[in-house]
Amino acid sequence: MNMDDDNNRERLEENDIEIEEGEYNERKTSSRLFERFGSETPDYDKEFGSIIKEPLLWKNRTNTTSQIAIVGANVCTIESLDYEIVENELFKQDWRSRSRVQIFQYIFLKWTLALLIGLGTGLVGCFNNFAVENLAGFKLLLTNDLMLKDKYFKAFAAYASCNMVLAIAASALCAYIAPAAAGSGIPEVKAYLNGVDAYSILAPSTLFVKIFGSIFGVAGGFVVGKEGPMVHTGACIASLLGQGGSRKYRLTWRWLRYFKNDRDRRDLITCGAAAGVAAAFRAPVGGVLFALEEAASWWRSALLWRTFFTTAVVAVVLRSFIEFCRSGKCGLFGKGGLIMFDVNSSQATYDTPDLLAVILLGVLGGIFGSLYNYFVDKVLRTYSIINEKGPVFKVMLVIAMSLLTSCCSYGLPWLSRCLPCPSVEDQCPTEGRSGNYKNFQCPPGHYNDLASLFLNTNDDAIRNLLSPGTKEFHISTLFVFFAAIFCLGIITYGIAIPSGLFIPVILAGASYGRLVGTILGSLSNLDAGLFALLGAASFLGGTMRMTVSLCVILLELTNDLLMLPLVMLVLLISKTVADSFNKGVYDQIVKMKGLPYLEAHAEPYMRHLVASHVVSGPLVSFSGVEKVGNILHSLKVTRHNGFPVIDEPPFSDSPELCGLVLRSHLLVLLKGKKFTKQKVLTGLDIMRRFKAQDFAKAGSGKGLKLEDLDITEEEMDMYVDLHPITNTSPYTVVETISLAKAAVLFRELGLRHMCVVPKTAGRPPIVGILTRHDFMPEHILGLYPDIHHHK
């Protein structure tokens, strides 16, 4: 969706009121606009700027919709997903006619797609590791060889040039092909699973750029990880497989159509997100818990089973790939990829001083995590001003960040002193391969501990920090590395490359954790490597505010079950401390992007309002048998996606709510041109003409559009029966229900429309429709700016 499309606004013919694009019916805002300005259209941004919070400091936004978000660097309109089962006559007939064989096909296909998601995500994870290790390994070995020859300037030139080429490749892919692939991708997946359909976030082009952009960005030396992008990658793979077939590629088997709905696609994308975590960390159980705790808004036991199966497939694929690569057939790929840190505790006991140290780490993690989130918020708002200027500026920003990162990685190790090699190591300093003891500028038999962290892949740097206390790091080295990674991680996130937050946070947390362990020294029974692990856990808890999933992921990463109580304690403390300052980083990014995310709880001020306070008429509704011209006119002048259908005499004794009809279904019905000249019921003829799969939801961007209709002037005066496609059992609430209760119901049921009916008889059968927009704080506080002052 481009900016020109966003700015195309249509007007009602009767009163020339400007219509908000979106999925909702006229609100109190539009009613107040008409009362105040009559037939003149106000400058909505100027008069009601307080109603709509501009995400990410967009200063030149010309879009006037009330439901917008930033995808990549583009402002686009947002729609909700249709998770509700539309129980119309065609749907009921389809289910009644399904045989046992067809039901078995549906169940079999569910598990087959889960298997394919696991295989695809596992293979992509293997490919990512293979590519990163070989690209980064070539760059580091070239730099190391030049330094051994005392060609320090050439070594820096080679190192910075390699980083620059990889950075430009990653940013060009993001800036010009798929802007939605920039960043982590977890906030977008989280919003999608909450019911938000944002443009192109799961498109094939986004998948392509996410894979290769992540490889180039991580191999290019940026302080980013490939773990967040892997979650987005898994979700994109699941979305691609769940399209329900494709006419373009002649994948039109009948049983593929079962997945042409948002409910099944949501389940598949949940499996994909879990598979992404499993592929990134080799943590299958952690992947399931991540999807449960952080990604998915709706969960059930059947989905748990299928998600667990998907991550198990990923684990098998990764294990097979590791066995294959151990024979040396994967180039420089070795222990560096498919991370497993194997930090085994030599001392399983701990006493009171150790617990006090763990509590200290938890408090530090909460403080540093909240600070990290605060600065990420500020940096993202600053970068949005640069990114909105166009792709060229995005690439230039990435180039500047690449130069800065290269200068820090190559320059800071010169501040560190040389340390003698441990006698237990057979290859120190390591030459000609990836290793933990970088020679840098040191004489033979010595190594540079800071270079061992900076001039290394992220996985190897984490291994160094989590290694047992036999490997020494100077206190100044750990402090410099923590400060550099903390700052670089903040200013790198937000540039136009796929970038995950897990690895920068683990690096920074492990560095200050090991620093605390080194300072305490003999006062604690815990090893310095275990302090590093607890530091990483504390920082992860302070930034991401997850507990159970992070705990399991870390235990699967390190293979150290004995640390379970301490990891649980440090995560709980860091999350508690950080929650007193701000929200988790993913929650902040969702809000900054303007994605209308529904929280699991209602805001306190919603208890002071009822449903009728935020919906108002007149509604755009249809009769059970409606004139074609009226339907076409309403579709042209509004962007609503749901319309009430009201039966009136002679089809009913009095006006009554028949149900709700979707915009996409109306377009299909009008395209079929099953019209009559008289206002009569023709439901049987329509059910013979159409099948339920004709109204199934097409893949992203492939649905029928208003421009595809060709209605003649004669047909405009004809009638069409809406009963066969009307959802006769929409969710309804009485107008006196509290907005807080309605919000909880709306989210728990995964709705797109909630009909509000009158409390008393003798009134029109429907008061209004609640949609996601009506529960957004910006909308409610715009209508009632003083409501948040009530206690």
Short mmCIF file of N, CA and C in Angstrom, two decimals, residues 481-584:
data_model
loop_
_atom_site.label_atom_id
_atom_site.label_comp_id
_atom_site.label_asym_id
_atom_site.label_seq_id
_atom_site.Cartn_x
_atom_site.Cartn_y
_atom_site.Cartn_z
N PHE A 481 34.06 -3.52 27.10
CA PHE A 481 33.21 -4.31 26.20
C PHE A 481 31.74 -4.10 26.52
N PHE A 482 31.39 -4.07 27.81
CA PHE A 482 29.99 -3.84 28.18
C PHE A 482 29.51 -2.48 27.70
N ALA A 483 30.31 -1.44 27.95
CA ALA A 483 29.91 -0.08 27.54
C ALA A 483 29.74 0.00 26.03
N ALA A 484 30.67 -0.61 25.29
CA ALA A 484 30.62 -0.54 23.83
C ALA A 484 29.41 -1.30 23.29
N ILE A 485 29.18 -2.53 23.78
CA ILE A 485 28.07 -3.33 23.29
C ILE A 485 26.74 -2.70 23.69
N PHE A 486 26.65 -2.16 24.89
CA PHE A 486 25.42 -1.51 25.35
C PHE A 486 25.06 -0.35 24.42
N CYS A 487 26.04 0.49 24.11
CA CYS A 487 25.78 1.66 23.27
C CYS A 487 25.56 1.27 21.81
N LEU A 488 26.42 0.38 21.29
CA LEU A 488 26.28 -0.03 19.89
C LEU A 488 24.97 -0.78 19.66
N GLY A 489 24.57 -1.60 20.63
CA GLY A 489 23.30 -2.31 20.48
C GLY A 489 22.12 -1.37 20.40
N ILE A 490 22.16 -0.28 21.14
CA ILE A 490 21.07 0.69 21.14
C ILE A 490 21.01 1.44 19.82
N ILE A 491 22.15 1.95 19.35
CA ILE A 491 22.13 2.80 18.16
C ILE A 491 22.09 1.98 16.87
N THR A 492 22.33 0.67 16.95
CA THR A 492 22.25 -0.15 15.75
C THR A 492 20.82 -0.57 15.47
N TYR A 493 20.05 -0.82 16.53
CA TYR A 493 18.67 -1.23 16.32
C TYR A 493 17.86 -0.05 15.78
N GLY A 494 17.21 -0.25 14.67
CA GLY A 494 16.43 0.83 14.05
C GLY A 494 16.95 1.21 12.69
N ILE A 495 18.17 0.79 12.33
CA ILE A 495 18.65 1.04 10.97
C ILE A 495 18.04 0.00 10.04
N ALA A 496 18.15 0.24 8.75
CA ALA A 496 17.43 -0.56 7.76
C ALA A 496 18.12 -1.89 7.47
N ILE A 497 18.24 -2.73 8.49
CA ILE A 497 18.71 -4.10 8.31
C ILE A 497 17.91 -4.99 9.26
N PRO A 498 17.74 -6.26 8.93
CA PRO A 498 17.13 -7.17 9.91
C PRO A 498 18.04 -7.30 11.12
N SER A 499 17.50 -7.05 12.28
CA SER A 499 18.35 -7.00 13.47
C SER A 499 17.61 -7.53 14.68
N GLY A 500 18.19 -8.52 15.33
CA GLY A 500 17.61 -9.07 16.54
C GLY A 500 18.23 -8.47 17.79
N LEU A 501 17.49 -8.51 18.88
CA LEU A 501 17.95 -7.93 20.14
C LEU A 501 18.52 -8.96 21.10
N PHE A 502 18.25 -10.23 20.88
CA PHE A 502 18.68 -11.25 21.83
C PHE A 502 20.19 -11.25 22.04
N ILE A 503 20.94 -11.34 20.95
CA ILE A 503 22.39 -11.49 21.05
C ILE A 503 23.07 -10.24 21.65
N PRO A 504 22.74 -9.01 21.23
CA PRO A 504 23.34 -7.85 21.91
C PRO A 504 23.05 -7.82 23.40
N VAL A 505 21.84 -8.19 23.77
CA VAL A 505 21.48 -8.19 25.20
C VAL A 505 22.24 -9.27 25.95
N ILE A 506 22.35 -10.45 25.35
CA ILE A 506 23.11 -11.53 26.00
C ILE A 506 24.58 -11.13 26.15
N LEU A 507 25.16 -10.52 25.11
CA LEU A 507 26.55 -10.09 25.18
C LEU A 507 26.77 -9.07 26.30
N ALA A 508 25.91 -8.05 26.33
CA ALA A 508 26.06 -7.02 27.35
C ALA A 508 25.83 -7.59 28.75
N GLY A 509 24.79 -8.41 28.89
CA GLY A 509 24.51 -8.98 30.20
C GLY A 509 25.60 -9.92 30.69
N ALA A 510 26.13 -10.74 29.78
CA ALA A 510 27.20 -11.66 30.17
C ALA A 510 28.46 -10.90 30.57
N SER A 511 28.71 -9.77 29.91
CA SER A 511 29.93 -9.01 30.23
C SER A 511 29.84 -8.38 31.63
N TYR A 512 28.69 -7.76 31.98
CA TYR A 512 28.64 -7.18 33.32
C TYR A 512 28.44 -8.27 34.37
N GLY A 513 27.84 -9.40 34.00
CA GLY A 513 27.75 -10.51 34.94
C GLY A 513 29.12 -11.07 35.28
N ARG A 514 29.96 -11.24 34.24
CA ARG A 514 31.32 -11.72 34.51
C ARG A 514 32.13 -10.68 35.26
N LEU A 515 31.85 -9.40 35.00
CA LEU A 515 32.54 -8.33 35.72
C LEU A 515 32.24 -8.42 37.22
N VAL A 516 30.96 -8.62 37.55
CA VAL A 516 30.59 -8.77 38.97
C VAL A 516 31.25 -10.01 39.55
N GLY A 517 31.25 -11.11 38.81
CA GLY A 517 31.89 -12.32 39.29
C GLY A 517 33.38 -12.16 39.51
N THR A 518 34.04 -11.39 38.62
CA THR A 518 35.48 -11.15 38.77
C THR A 518 35.77 -10.28 40.00
N ILE A 519 34.91 -9.28 40.23
CA ILE A 519 35.11 -8.39 41.39
C ILE A 519 34.93 -9.16 42.70
N LEU A 520 33.88 -9.99 42.74
CA LEU A 520 33.64 -10.74 43.97
C LEU A 520 34.72 -11.77 44.24
N GLY A 521 35.20 -12.39 43.15
CA GLY A 521 36.33 -13.30 43.27
C GLY A 521 36.11 -14.40 44.29
N SER A 522 36.96 -14.42 45.30
CA SER A 522 36.94 -15.50 46.27
C SER A 522 35.77 -15.41 47.25
N LEU A 523 34.99 -14.31 47.21
CA LEU A 523 33.87 -14.16 48.13
C LEU A 523 32.70 -15.07 47.76
N SER A 524 32.70 -15.58 46.53
CA SER A 524 31.58 -16.38 46.06
C SER A 524 32.05 -17.76 45.64
N ASN A 525 31.18 -18.74 45.80
CA ASN A 525 31.47 -20.10 45.36
C ASN A 525 31.19 -20.30 43.87
N LEU A 526 30.45 -19.36 43.26
CA LEU A 526 30.07 -19.50 41.87
C LEU A 526 31.22 -19.12 40.95
N ASP A 527 31.30 -19.82 39.84
CA ASP A 527 32.33 -19.55 38.84
C ASP A 527 32.01 -18.26 38.09
N ALA A 528 33.05 -17.61 37.56
CA ALA A 528 32.85 -16.37 36.80
C ALA A 528 31.97 -16.61 35.58
N GLY A 529 32.10 -17.78 34.94
CA GLY A 529 31.26 -18.09 33.79
C GLY A 529 29.80 -18.21 34.16
N LEU A 530 29.52 -18.71 35.37
CA LEU A 530 28.14 -18.80 35.82
C LEU A 530 27.58 -17.42 36.14
N PHE A 531 28.41 -16.53 36.66
CA PHE A 531 28.00 -15.14 36.85
C PHE A 531 27.63 -14.51 35.51
N ALA A 532 28.41 -14.83 34.48
CA ALA A 532 28.11 -14.30 33.14
C ALA A 532 26.75 -14.79 32.66
N LEU A 533 26.46 -16.06 32.89
CA LEU A 533 25.16 -16.61 32.51
C LEU A 533 24.03 -15.91 33.26
N LEU A 534 24.19 -15.70 34.55
CA LEU A 534 23.16 -15.02 35.34
C LEU A 534 23.03 -13.56 34.93
N GLY A 535 24.14 -12.93 34.56
CA GLY A 535 24.06 -11.56 34.06
C GLY A 535 23.28 -11.47 32.76
N ALA A 536 23.53 -12.43 31.86
CA ALA A 536 22.78 -12.46 30.60
C ALA A 536 21.29 -12.66 30.88
N ALA A 537 20.96 -13.55 31.82
CA ALA A 537 19.56 -13.77 32.17
C ALA A 537 18.92 -12.51 32.74
N SER A 538 19.66 -11.81 33.60
CA SER A 538 19.09 -10.60 34.22
C SER A 538 18.82 -9.51 33.19
N PHE A 539 19.75 -9.35 32.24
CA PHE A 539 19.56 -8.31 31.23
C PHE A 539 18.42 -8.68 30.27
N LEU A 540 18.31 -9.96 29.92
CA LEU A 540 17.21 -10.40 29.08
C LEU A 540 15.87 -10.17 29.78
N GLY A 541 15.80 -10.50 31.06
CA GLY A 541 14.57 -10.26 31.81
C GLY A 541 14.24 -8.78 31.92
N GLY A 542 15.28 -7.93 32.04
CA GLY A 542 15.05 -6.50 32.17
C GLY A 542 14.61 -5.83 30.90
N THR A 543 15.01 -6.37 29.75
CA THR A 543 14.63 -5.74 28.47
C THR A 543 13.35 -6.33 27.90
N MET A 544 13.24 -7.66 27.92
CA MET A 544 12.13 -8.32 27.22
C MET A 544 10.97 -8.70 28.13
N ARG A 545 11.19 -8.73 29.43
CA ARG A 545 10.16 -8.97 30.44
C ARG A 545 9.51 -10.35 30.28
N MET A 546 10.24 -11.30 29.75
CA MET A 546 9.76 -12.67 29.73
C MET A 546 10.42 -13.44 30.87
N THR A 547 9.77 -14.49 31.32
CA THR A 547 10.31 -15.25 32.45
C THR A 547 10.47 -16.73 32.11
N VAL A 548 9.36 -17.43 31.95
CA VAL A 548 9.41 -18.89 31.77
C VAL A 548 10.16 -19.26 30.50
N SER A 549 9.83 -18.62 29.38
CA SER A 549 10.46 -18.97 28.11
C SER A 549 11.95 -18.65 28.12
N LEU A 550 12.33 -17.49 28.68
CA LEU A 550 13.75 -17.14 28.75
C LEU A 550 14.51 -18.12 29.62
N CYS A 551 13.90 -18.52 30.72
CA CYS A 551 14.55 -19.47 31.62
C CYS A 551 14.85 -20.78 30.90
N VAL A 552 13.88 -21.30 30.19
CA VAL A 552 14.06 -22.58 29.49
C VAL A 552 15.04 -22.42 28.32
N ILE A 553 14.96 -21.31 27.60
CA ILE A 553 15.88 -21.08 26.48
C ILE A 553 17.32 -21.06 26.98
N LEU A 554 17.57 -20.36 28.08
CA LEU A 554 18.93 -20.28 28.61
C LEU A 554 19.42 -21.64 29.10
N LEU A 555 18.53 -22.40 29.71
CA LEU A 555 18.95 -23.72 30.18
C LEU A 555 19.23 -24.66 29.01
N GLU A 556 18.44 -24.55 27.94
CA GLU A 556 18.71 -25.37 26.76
C GLU A 556 19.97 -24.91 26.04
N LEU A 557 20.24 -23.60 26.11
CA LEU A 557 21.45 -23.06 25.48
C LEU A 557 22.71 -23.55 26.19
N THR A 558 22.66 -23.61 27.50
CA THR A 558 23.88 -23.86 28.27
C THR A 558 24.00 -25.29 28.78
N ASN A 559 22.90 -26.03 28.68
CA ASN A 559 22.92 -27.43 29.13
C ASN A 559 23.32 -27.55 30.60
N ASP A 560 22.83 -26.60 31.40
CA ASP A 560 23.21 -26.56 32.82
C ASP A 560 21.96 -26.47 33.68
N LEU A 561 21.32 -27.60 33.90
CA LEU A 561 20.07 -27.64 34.64
C LEU A 561 20.25 -27.29 36.11
N LEU A 562 21.48 -27.44 36.65
CA LEU A 562 21.72 -27.14 38.05
C LEU A 562 21.53 -25.67 38.38
N MET A 563 21.58 -24.80 37.33
CA MET A 563 21.44 -23.36 37.57
C MET A 563 19.99 -22.90 37.54
N LEU A 564 19.04 -23.83 37.39
CA LEU A 564 17.64 -23.47 37.26
C LEU A 564 17.12 -22.56 38.37
N PRO A 565 17.34 -22.87 39.66
CA PRO A 565 16.80 -21.98 40.71
C PRO A 565 17.36 -20.56 40.64
N LEU A 566 18.67 -20.44 40.37
CA LEU A 566 19.27 -19.11 40.33
C LEU A 566 18.79 -18.32 39.11
N VAL A 567 18.64 -18.99 37.96
CA VAL A 567 18.14 -18.31 36.76
C VAL A 567 16.71 -17.84 36.99
N MET A 568 15.89 -18.68 37.61
CA MET A 568 14.51 -18.27 37.92
C MET A 568 14.50 -17.05 38.83
N LEU A 569 15.33 -17.06 39.85
CA LEU A 569 15.37 -15.95 40.80
C LEU A 569 15.81 -14.66 40.13
N VAL A 570 16.85 -14.72 39.33
CA VAL A 570 17.37 -13.50 38.71
C VAL A 570 16.39 -12.94 37.68
N LEU A 571 15.67 -13.81 36.97
CA LEU A 571 14.68 -13.34 36.00
C LEU A 571 13.51 -12.66 36.69
N LEU A 572 13.05 -13.24 37.78
CA LEU A 572 11.92 -12.64 38.50
C LEU A 572 12.29 -11.27 39.07
N ILE A 573 13.49 -11.16 39.62
CA ILE A 573 13.92 -9.88 40.21
C ILE A 573 14.10 -8.82 39.12
N SER A 574 14.77 -9.17 38.04
CA SER A 574 15.04 -8.18 36.98
C SER A 574 13.75 -7.71 36.34
N LYS A 575 12.81 -8.62 36.09
CA LYS A 575 11.53 -8.22 35.50
C LYS A 575 10.75 -7.31 36.44
N THR A 576 10.74 -7.64 37.74
CA THR A 576 10.01 -6.83 38.72
C THR A 576 10.59 -5.43 38.80
N VAL A 577 11.91 -5.32 38.84
CA VAL A 577 12.55 -4.01 38.93
C VAL A 577 12.28 -3.20 37.67
N ALA A 578 12.45 -3.83 36.50
CA ALA A 578 12.29 -3.10 35.23
C ALA A 578 10.85 -2.67 35.00
N ASP A 579 9.88 -3.49 35.42
CA ASP A 579 8.47 -3.14 35.21
C ASP A 579 8.06 -1.88 35.96
N SER A 580 8.81 -1.51 36.97
CA SER A 580 8.49 -0.29 37.71
C SER A 580 8.91 0.97 36.94
N PHE A 581 9.67 0.81 35.85
CA PHE A 581 10.14 1.96 35.07
C PHE A 581 9.42 2.09 33.72
N ASN A 582 9.35 1.03 32.95
CA ASN A 582 8.72 1.11 31.63
C ASN A 582 8.29 -0.28 31.18
N LYS A 583 7.81 -0.37 29.94
CA LYS A 583 7.34 -1.65 29.40
C LYS A 583 8.49 -2.39 28.73
N GLY A 584 8.20 -3.64 28.35
CA GLY A 584 9.18 -4.44 27.63
C GLY A 584 9.48 -3.84 26.27
#
